[in-house]
């Protein structure tokens, strides 16, 4: 049997094409072993295979194409829906004529999980044409946005294609859950070439509606004796940017129902779905839900510091459901505690966790007997062993040694699979504790799956959040330390929301090591999330291009630098006429004037305790106080922390008063925002100007192509690993290459009105947002619309006049009509999705919204140990009954066409 694959694609000199697939002849899924295509002409590449009868596959083979550039970089086309069924063609020849499918093609979004399974399930009327007894050609084409009752049709040259007769086109069919419309034809007696086009047929009225756009298509490959030609034409050229939806964003822990346990639970999501569906929303977005239990304190409320990239957080478990599964009721005492905790305005994280874990430990021996005979439970343990066993062992040791820092454990500092397995076999306490965590994870999995299915049944999708990092002492770091750089901390450079940058304390990734196994850890994370979610937000997608890396001896983000990044070389200074003074540029510049400014009358005491004189009115830090971590540790040992806070911050400012950061490998990187550094202002004007030029080149010019390459290295393999819809959080200091790469890969960007991406804009305008994007008034890291309105009177006034088109002074507070206008702007945006924090929607109703504006804030990024405890002030049941409010939101969504 001979298989010929042709690809219609125009290449530039130095580019080569390959076909990659799951069969060994196509490289076995490995891009470096993919089958090469050969150049035929400017518009066509081809590969031919003679398939031995002994190796004919019995099932269809999936495949895709890879374009490799002359510089070694490569990119794939989109999708896993191409299949060739060799088993149907065991004799003769099979010719497959394909089209390249750009990752960024808009229509591809509609073949991702949320659209395929929920939002755009097949509702088209199929054509009624019966396949001919001899089908020489098969035509396949996709069109995801046809309204119900319409189908595609085929018209073209010749009698068989009805000579372009619009009253009698050839109707195509599409089977349920299939992406392609298809038609089989016998063209053995038709003269070539044949021009043709796809059109739209209204099956209900029996009328032709329109042709696809563009030039006629042409088929030049004639009928094959004892063979068949399959033409995969990609997408019908019909309008694509029409579907738009709206959604609500709220952390699970913030949900409040009449029966929840002082915290939102997975079992509350169905109620949220009932409400969202009733007002016309199509999406629910939540924050990360992974286990963050590291210290057993309120610090663990931070949802982005997971101790496992896979384990779900026990706080979201509904105890009633667990108790019911083992045939008991919750004790009256626990019911009273639940009622008390559920009346609190905010989440009492520690109290909720303690109550839930105590009960789970108490009933586990009874539940275990039932689980041991459960096939579903055993299957869960087997399928999740790769992360569940390390996580359970980590949790056992964390509690046994009272620390998550595995470097401080007397034994098992290094993960060893055999030792962990043998521990569970010989130590009954370890075995029981590890089994407890497996029991909890099994129930969390079951409850989230059930909630997700209910959300789907209401016609909504569930969007998750994949954090960019993990806790520095996470089970993943313990299990696979080679994937992480634990001597560095991930964060973000200074911005308007955090003047000294952000330090998230996460270890950074060893991307080179991850690349060796094809980013397997990331792919497993995505596949795991795919069990529950249809779409997900990549937290800080900029980290896939470069991450802000902060040395372990620093506390504030301002002392970080981008990795990877091309450093600034000493010669570049001399080339610009600046003497490279390493000590002057890389060590804190401290003089009397600066000390007076930072410490005032306390400067004498500061000199005595923390500094050493260098002469000429300059000072250096004593060796024992040379880093921010030294200062942090010193003050941690003192009492009256609040009294000393200002002094500590001043010492931090001294240490960050540098122009360059020298890295362990001997390279130099500019400190971010050098113009704000007192050290910079002490330089003469000419030197300042030359340094400024080099600084701008370093941050905003030289890195762009380098970072573009980094993004294309990491993101395409991850996109292929999942069919979820992907949205990247591309906020902050965004390199110019990022939106370009995201557009090319078909990743949705995030557009926030108060965070314009244009350097000369005060606000972004939802009306100008690209289609493949999500527009939102704010995120969980920001104040609500009402809170923002109170923060900066001048900014508010500008927004009132310029963006709302109002005359005169702005109201002192954000009245409901202002919230309505802001939300209306976002709903009317051309963006695919408009998503709103629940607090912003509640701001539409003067009677329903919260009186305390500040209490609506979820997080303050500048506060590294912020207590994440926001909860709705009304229950979901009350929200469902709020008819006037719900009618208002529903009408807004209806008027905007969402």
PDB file of C-alpha atoms in Angstrom, residues 1 3 48 72 75 184 352 468 488 525 566 735 782 789 809 841 850 888:
ATOM      1  CA  UNK A   1       0.000   0.000   0.000  1.00  0.00           C
ATOM      2  CA  UNK A   3       0.556   6.544   1.023  1.00  0.00           C
ATOM      3  CA  UNK A  48       5.471   9.097  -0.072  1.00  0.00           C
ATOM      4  CA  UNK A  72      16.881  25.581  14.100  1.00  0.00           C
ATOM      5  CA  UNK A  75       6.692  25.590  14.837  1.00  0.00           C
ATOM      6  CA  UNK A 184     -17.519  11.490  -1.055  1.00  0.00           C
ATOM      7  CA  UNK A 352     -11.908  26.005  58.883  1.00  0.00           C
ATOM      8  CA  UNK A 468       3.401  30.120  37.233  1.00  0.00           C
ATOM      9  CA  UNK A 488      16.607  31.870  43.012  1.00  0.00           C
ATOM     10  CA  UNK A 525      -0.122  19.370  34.939  1.00  0.00           C
ATOM     11  CA  UNK A 566      21.634  38.857  27.367  1.00  0.00           C
ATOM     12  CA  UNK A 735       8.013  42.667  25.858  1.00  0.00           C
ATOM     13  CA  UNK A 782      -6.587  44.792  41.847  1.00  0.00           C
ATOM     14  CA  UNK A 789     -12.633  54.997  41.755  1.00  0.00           C
ATOM     15  CA  UNK A 809     -16.513  66.912  37.883  1.00  0.00           C
ATOM     16  CA  UNK A 841     -21.308  42.991  38.948  1.00  0.00           C
ATOM     17  CA  UNK A 850     -21.415  45.832  49.865  1.00  0.00           C
ATOM     18  CA  UNK A 888     -30.443  44.097  34.973  1.00  0.00           C
TER      19      UNK A 888
END
